[in-house]
């Protein structure tokens, strides 16, 4: 069964049950109120009769006295303690005379049913002739009340039946309203599967409910899938392009070894060195490509509070020892930032390494801060770049023509991904013949 049909059926059934419960509660509440009201009226009538009979029983014969008070829709009965009774009923209430009776020494009031018709019954003690204690019992038919309750029951049944039709229609509309975004989601999925293209659900002008959140979550998932798909395509394209050269070199030297390697020891050594060098180059290139292919959330970022100046000195010291280059460090004050220490070091290292490759002069690293952010500036006095080249340096495998090195053109692409992962911002300024200034901006811990 479809979800819309389930919602339709269950909603309709639930509201029908609620209507029946409400109708039943209304009917039984009114029934109780009406019968209690009738019983109270019968009690008041019995008390009035007891008062009248007590005042006049010495002057008027008992039979005539009782007949004077007998109600038109009921019966009066005097029951003595010995079980003898004197009863008088009016008109079509003669069947009440045949009903069993008992002496009740205490006042009693209840609803009884005779021949399928409810009656109010009240028994009140009374001083009868010669001071004897008897029970005056008054019984009244509640046929009119019963007929009114029958009409009420019929009205409630009709109203319930009439309410089912609009309820059925509204339940269908409700089920369609709830399942429409789900149907749209399914339709979009089927279109994606059929066309192979990434599509989104239109959420413009929709209410901000859970279904809207589900559509947004689906769109976010599609964005992530599309980004991963493009990263995968780019990875395959880049890998096949960049691996072609080392593979060609390895294949060429392998063929050369196969033909003349055994006879020429010098050629053998040259081929082995070349194959080993290209294999290392392929390994390094593959590792960088795999790292760049990762999603930002898969970088395993560990954010902690760090003093920036010691971190900067540590990174510069390691760089100087590794490359035997002098780096001038300038820092006026220290600041505390929230960052991933290792990835920030790696980011600084990439830009210092670029400065080393493109400049023979000293490298300058400075730390400045404002009220909200800290800025690490890495300055080289190398060949510099044109303004239009600054927009391309973060593209993968891009290298400035005048500065081709033994790298792969992946360093700045990785720097861009690292900066994004740790919440840093990168800006570049460069002039031909004067050098380049790289600024890494980081928010200061408040």
mmCIF file with all atom_site columns, N, CA and C in Angstrom, residues 408-444:
data_model
loop_
_atom_site.group_PDB
_atom_site.id
_atom_site.type_symbol
_atom_site.label_atom_id
_atom_site.label_alt_id
_atom_site.label_comp_id
_atom_site.label_asym_id
_atom_site.label_entity_id
_atom_site.label_seq_id
_atom_site.pdbx_PDB_ins_code
_atom_site.Cartn_x
_atom_site.Cartn_y
_atom_site.Cartn_z
_atom_site.occupancy
_atom_site.B_iso_or_equiv
_atom_site.pdbx_formal_charge
_atom_site.auth_seq_id
_atom_site.auth_comp_id
_atom_site.auth_asym_id
_atom_site.auth_atom_id
_atom_site.pdbx_PDB_model_num
ATOM 1   N N  . UNK A 1 408 ? 54.941 19.570 -9.350  1.00 0.00 ? 408 UNK A N  1
ATOM 2   C CA . UNK A 1 408 ? 53.828 19.084 -10.175 1.00 0.00 ? 408 UNK A CA 1
ATOM 3   C C  . UNK A 1 408 ? 52.754 20.145 -10.371 1.00 0.00 ? 408 UNK A C  1
ATOM 4   N N  . UNK A 1 409 ? 52.922 21.295 -9.746  1.00 0.00 ? 409 UNK A N  1
ATOM 5   C CA . UNK A 1 409 ? 51.868 22.300 -9.813  1.00 0.00 ? 409 UNK A CA 1
ATOM 6   C C  . UNK A 1 409 ? 50.691 21.988 -8.918  1.00 0.00 ? 409 UNK A C  1
ATOM 7   N N  . UNK A 1 410 ? 50.923 21.188 -7.871  1.00 0.00 ? 410 UNK A N  1
ATOM 8   C CA . UNK A 1 410 ? 49.844 20.790 -6.956  1.00 0.00 ? 410 UNK A CA 1
ATOM 9   C C  . UNK A 1 410 ? 49.948 21.467 -5.593  1.00 0.00 ? 410 UNK A C  1
ATOM 10  N N  . UNK A 1 411 ? 51.059 22.103 -5.297  1.00 0.00 ? 411 UNK A N  1
ATOM 11  C CA . UNK A 1 411 ? 51.286 22.652 -3.963  1.00 0.00 ? 411 UNK A CA 1
ATOM 12  C C  . UNK A 1 411 ? 50.249 23.667 -3.551  1.00 0.00 ? 411 UNK A C  1
ATOM 13  N N  . UNK A 1 412 ? 49.985 24.665 -4.405  1.00 0.00 ? 412 UNK A N  1
ATOM 14  C CA . UNK A 1 412 ? 49.035 25.704 -4.050  1.00 0.00 ? 412 UNK A CA 1
ATOM 15  C C  . UNK A 1 412 ? 47.597 25.189 -4.058  1.00 0.00 ? 412 UNK A C  1
ATOM 16  N N  . UNK A 1 413 ? 47.318 24.196 -4.892  1.00 0.00 ? 413 UNK A N  1
ATOM 17  C CA . UNK A 1 413 ? 45.986 23.570 -4.837  1.00 0.00 ? 413 UNK A CA 1
ATOM 18  C C  . UNK A 1 413 ? 45.775 22.922 -3.478  1.00 0.00 ? 413 UNK A C  1
ATOM 19  N N  . UNK A 1 414 ? 46.822 22.236 -2.999  1.00 0.00 ? 414 UNK A N  1
ATOM 20  C CA . UNK A 1 414 ? 46.724 21.620 -1.674  1.00 0.00 ? 414 UNK A CA 1
ATOM 21  C C  . UNK A 1 414 ? 46.627 22.682 -0.592  1.00 0.00 ? 414 UNK A C  1
ATOM 22  N N  . UNK A 1 415 ? 47.356 23.795 -0.751  1.00 0.00 ? 415 UNK A N  1
ATOM 23  C CA . UNK A 1 415 ? 47.284 24.882 0.219   1.00 0.00 ? 415 UNK A CA 1
ATOM 24  C C  . UNK A 1 415 ? 45.870 25.452 0.299   1.00 0.00 ? 415 UNK A C  1
ATOM 25  N N  . UNK A 1 416 ? 45.225 25.580 -0.830  1.00 0.00 ? 416 UNK A N  1
ATOM 26  C CA . UNK A 1 416 ? 43.853 26.085 -0.849  1.00 0.00 ? 416 UNK A CA 1
ATOM 27  C C  . UNK A 1 416 ? 42.919 25.155 -0.082  1.00 0.00 ? 416 UNK A C  1
ATOM 28  N N  . UNK A 1 417 ? 43.070 23.834 -0.286  1.00 0.00 ? 417 UNK A N  1
ATOM 29  C CA . UNK A 1 417 ? 42.222 22.865 0.423   1.00 0.00 ? 417 UNK A CA 1
ATOM 30  C C  . UNK A 1 417 ? 42.527 22.854 1.916   1.00 0.00 ? 417 UNK A C  1
ATOM 31  N N  . UNK A 1 418 ? 43.806 22.963 2.274   1.00 0.00 ? 418 UNK A N  1
ATOM 32  C CA . UNK A 1 418 ? 44.181 23.004 3.694   1.00 0.00 ? 418 UNK A CA 1
ATOM 33  C C  . UNK A 1 418 ? 43.592 24.232 4.385   1.00 0.00 ? 418 UNK A C  1
ATOM 34  N N  . UNK A 1 419 ? 43.696 25.387 3.717   1.00 0.00 ? 419 UNK A N  1
ATOM 35  C CA . UNK A 1 419 ? 43.161 26.623 4.286   1.00 0.00 ? 419 UNK A CA 1
ATOM 36  C C  . UNK A 1 419 ? 41.652 26.507 4.497   1.00 0.00 ? 419 UNK A C  1
ATOM 37  N N  . UNK A 1 420 ? 40.976 25.924 3.545   1.00 0.00 ? 420 UNK A N  1
ATOM 38  C CA . UNK A 1 420 ? 39.532 25.744 3.666   1.00 0.00 ? 420 UNK A CA 1
ATOM 39  C C  . UNK A 1 420 ? 39.189 24.822 4.830   1.00 0.00 ? 420 UNK A C  1
ATOM 40  N N  . UNK A 1 421 ? 40.000 23.781 5.028   1.00 0.00 ? 421 UNK A N  1
ATOM 41  C CA . UNK A 1 421 ? 39.735 22.809 6.088   1.00 0.00 ? 421 UNK A CA 1
ATOM 42  C C  . UNK A 1 421 ? 39.884 23.411 7.475   1.00 0.00 ? 421 UNK A C  1
ATOM 43  N N  . UNK A 1 422 ? 40.842 24.345 7.660   1.00 0.00 ? 422 UNK A N  1
ATOM 44  C CA . UNK A 1 422 ? 41.095 24.905 9.000   1.00 0.00 ? 422 UNK A CA 1
ATOM 45  C C  . UNK A 1 422 ? 40.491 26.297 9.165   1.00 0.00 ? 422 UNK A C  1
ATOM 46  N N  . UNK A 1 423 ? 39.738 26.770 8.168   1.00 0.00 ? 423 UNK A N  1
ATOM 47  C CA . UNK A 1 423 ? 39.063 28.051 8.286   1.00 0.00 ? 423 UNK A CA 1
ATOM 48  C C  . UNK A 1 423 ? 39.959 29.260 8.086   1.00 0.00 ? 423 UNK A C  1
ATOM 49  N N  . UNK A 1 424 ? 41.024 29.101 7.323   1.00 0.00 ? 424 UNK A N  1
ATOM 50  C CA . UNK A 1 424 ? 41.934 30.222 7.049   1.00 0.00 ? 424 UNK A CA 1
ATOM 51  C C  . UNK A 1 424 ? 41.607 30.834 5.685   1.00 0.00 ? 424 UNK A C  1
ATOM 52  N N  . UNK A 1 425 ? 42.068 32.071 5.487   1.00 0.00 ? 425 UNK A N  1
ATOM 53  C CA . UNK A 1 425 ? 41.910 32.758 4.204   1.00 0.00 ? 425 UNK A CA 1
ATOM 54  C C  . UNK A 1 425 ? 43.289 33.082 3.626   1.00 0.00 ? 425 UNK A C  1
ATOM 55  N N  . UNK A 1 426 ? 43.412 32.944 2.294   1.00 0.00 ? 426 UNK A N  1
ATOM 56  C CA . UNK A 1 426 ? 44.699 33.183 1.629   1.00 0.00 ? 426 UNK A CA 1
ATOM 57  C C  . UNK A 1 426 ? 44.536 34.300 0.609   1.00 0.00 ? 426 UNK A C  1
ATOM 58  N N  . UNK A 1 427 ? 45.512 35.211 0.598   1.00 0.00 ? 427 UNK A N  1
ATOM 59  C CA . UNK A 1 427 ? 45.539 36.253 -0.427  1.00 0.00 ? 427 UNK A CA 1
ATOM 60  C C  . UNK A 1 427 ? 46.974 36.384 -0.955  1.00 0.00 ? 427 UNK A C  1
ATOM 61  N N  . UNK A 1 428 ? 47.095 36.733 -2.241  1.00 0.00 ? 428 UNK A N  1
ATOM 62  C CA . UNK A 1 428 ? 48.396 36.853 -2.896  1.00 0.00 ? 428 UNK A CA 1
ATOM 63  C C  . UNK A 1 428 ? 48.559 38.232 -3.511  1.00 0.00 ? 428 UNK A C  1
ATOM 64  N N  . UNK A 1 429 ? 49.750 38.769 -3.374  1.00 0.00 ? 429 UNK A N  1
ATOM 65  C CA . UNK A 1 429 ? 50.145 39.993 -4.079  1.00 0.00 ? 429 UNK A CA 1
ATOM 66  C C  . UNK A 1 429 ? 51.505 39.747 -4.718  1.00 0.00 ? 429 UNK A C  1
ATOM 67  N N  . UNK A 1 430 ? 51.662 40.157 -5.974  1.00 0.00 ? 430 UNK A N  1
ATOM 68  C CA . UNK A 1 430 ? 52.932 39.879 -6.648  1.00 0.00 ? 430 UNK A CA 1
ATOM 69  C C  . UNK A 1 430 ? 53.191 40.911 -7.735  1.00 0.00 ? 430 UNK A C  1
ATOM 70  N N  . UNK A 1 431 ? 54.479 41.163 -7.955  1.00 0.00 ? 431 UNK A N  1
ATOM 71  C CA . UNK A 1 431 ? 54.913 42.043 -9.046  1.00 0.00 ? 431 UNK A CA 1
ATOM 72  C C  . UNK A 1 431 ? 56.103 41.399 -9.742  1.00 0.00 ? 431 UNK A C  1
ATOM 73  N N  . UNK A 1 432 ? 56.123 41.511 -11.063 1.00 0.00 ? 432 UNK A N  1
ATOM 74  C CA . UNK A 1 432 ? 57.206 40.933 -11.844 1.00 0.00 ? 432 UNK A CA 1
ATOM 75  C C  . UNK A 1 432 ? 58.534 41.567 -11.420 1.00 0.00 ? 432 UNK A C  1
ATOM 76  N N  . UNK A 1 433 ? 59.519 40.717 -11.099 1.00 0.00 ? 433 UNK A N  1
ATOM 77  C CA . UNK A 1 433 ? 60.854 41.173 -10.745 1.00 0.00 ? 433 UNK A CA 1
ATOM 78  C C  . UNK A 1 433 ? 61.006 41.620 -9.305  1.00 0.00 ? 433 UNK A C  1
ATOM 79  N N  . UNK A 1 434 ? 59.924 41.714 -8.544  1.00 0.00 ? 434 UNK A N  1
ATOM 80  C CA . UNK A 1 434 ? 60.018 42.179 -7.162  1.00 0.00 ? 434 UNK A CA 1
ATOM 81  C C  . UNK A 1 434 ? 59.649 41.105 -6.137  1.00 0.00 ? 434 UNK A C  1
ATOM 82  N N  . UNK A 1 435 ? 58.866 40.132 -6.535  1.00 0.00 ? 435 UNK A N  1
ATOM 83  C CA . UNK A 1 435 ? 58.545 39.052 -5.617  1.00 0.00 ? 435 UNK A CA 1
ATOM 84  C C  . UNK A 1 435 ? 57.064 38.939 -5.313  1.00 0.00 ? 435 UNK A C  1
ATOM 85  N N  . UNK A 1 436 ? 56.770 38.106 -4.329  1.00 0.00 ? 436 UNK A N  1
ATOM 86  C CA . UNK A 1 436 ? 55.382 37.758 -3.998  1.00 0.00 ? 436 UNK A CA 1
ATOM 87  C C  . UNK A 1 436 ? 55.165 37.826 -2.481  1.00 0.00 ? 436 UNK A C  1
ATOM 88  N N  . UNK A 1 437 ? 53.985 38.302 -2.087  1.00 0.00 ? 437 UNK A N  1
ATOM 89  C CA . UNK A 1 437 ? 53.598 38.346 -0.677  1.00 0.00 ? 437 UNK A CA 1
ATOM 90  C C  . UNK A 1 437 ? 52.355 37.479 -0.504  1.00 0.00 ? 437 UNK A C  1
ATOM 91  N N  . UNK A 1 438 ? 52.485 36.469 0.359   1.00 0.00 ? 438 UNK A N  1
ATOM 92  C CA . UNK A 1 438 ? 51.358 35.581 0.679   1.00 0.00 ? 438 UNK A CA 1
ATOM 93  C C  . UNK A 1 438 ? 50.869 35.923 2.076   1.00 0.00 ? 438 UNK A C  1
ATOM 94  N N  . UNK A 1 439 ? 49.554 36.135 2.224   1.00 0.00 ? 439 UNK A N  1
ATOM 95  C CA . UNK A 1 439 ? 48.976 36.455 3.530   1.00 0.00 ? 439 UNK A CA 1
ATOM 96  C C  . UNK A 1 439 ? 47.988 35.360 3.926   1.00 0.00 ? 439 UNK A C  1
ATOM 97  N N  . UNK A 1 440 ? 48.238 34.759 5.096   1.00 0.00 ? 440 UNK A N  1
ATOM 98  C CA . UNK A 1 440 ? 47.333 33.746 5.656   1.00 0.00 ? 440 UNK A CA 1
ATOM 99  C C  . UNK A 1 440 ? 46.603 34.390 6.837   1.00 0.00 ? 440 UNK A C  1
ATOM 100 N N  . UNK A 1 441 ? 45.283 34.533 6.725   1.00 0.00 ? 441 UNK A N  1
ATOM 101 C CA . UNK A 1 441 ? 44.482 35.176 7.780   1.00 0.00 ? 441 UNK A CA 1
ATOM 102 C C  . UNK A 1 441 ? 43.754 34.121 8.602   1.00 0.00 ? 441 UNK A C  1
ATOM 103 N N  . UNK A 1 442 ? 43.842 34.273 9.937   1.00 0.00 ? 442 UNK A N  1
ATOM 104 C CA . UNK A 1 442 ? 43.215 33.317 10.855  1.00 0.00 ? 442 UNK A CA 1
ATOM 105 C C  . UNK A 1 442 ? 42.440 34.078 11.920  1.00 0.00 ? 442 UNK A C  1
ATOM 106 N N  . UNK A 1 443 ? 41.240 33.635 12.283  1.00 0.00 ? 443 UNK A N  1
ATOM 107 C CA . UNK A 1 443 ? 40.485 34.316 13.347  1.00 0.00 ? 443 UNK A CA 1
ATOM 108 C C  . UNK A 1 443 ? 41.133 34.099 14.712  1.00 0.00 ? 443 UNK A C  1
ATOM 109 N N  . UNK A 1 444 ? 41.172 35.161 15.518  1.00 0.00 ? 444 UNK A N  1
ATOM 110 C CA . UNK A 1 444 ? 41.766 35.086 16.857  1.00 0.00 ? 444 UNK A CA 1
ATOM 111 C C  . UNK A 1 444 ? 40.731 34.561 17.838  1.00 0.00 ? 444 UNK A C  1
#
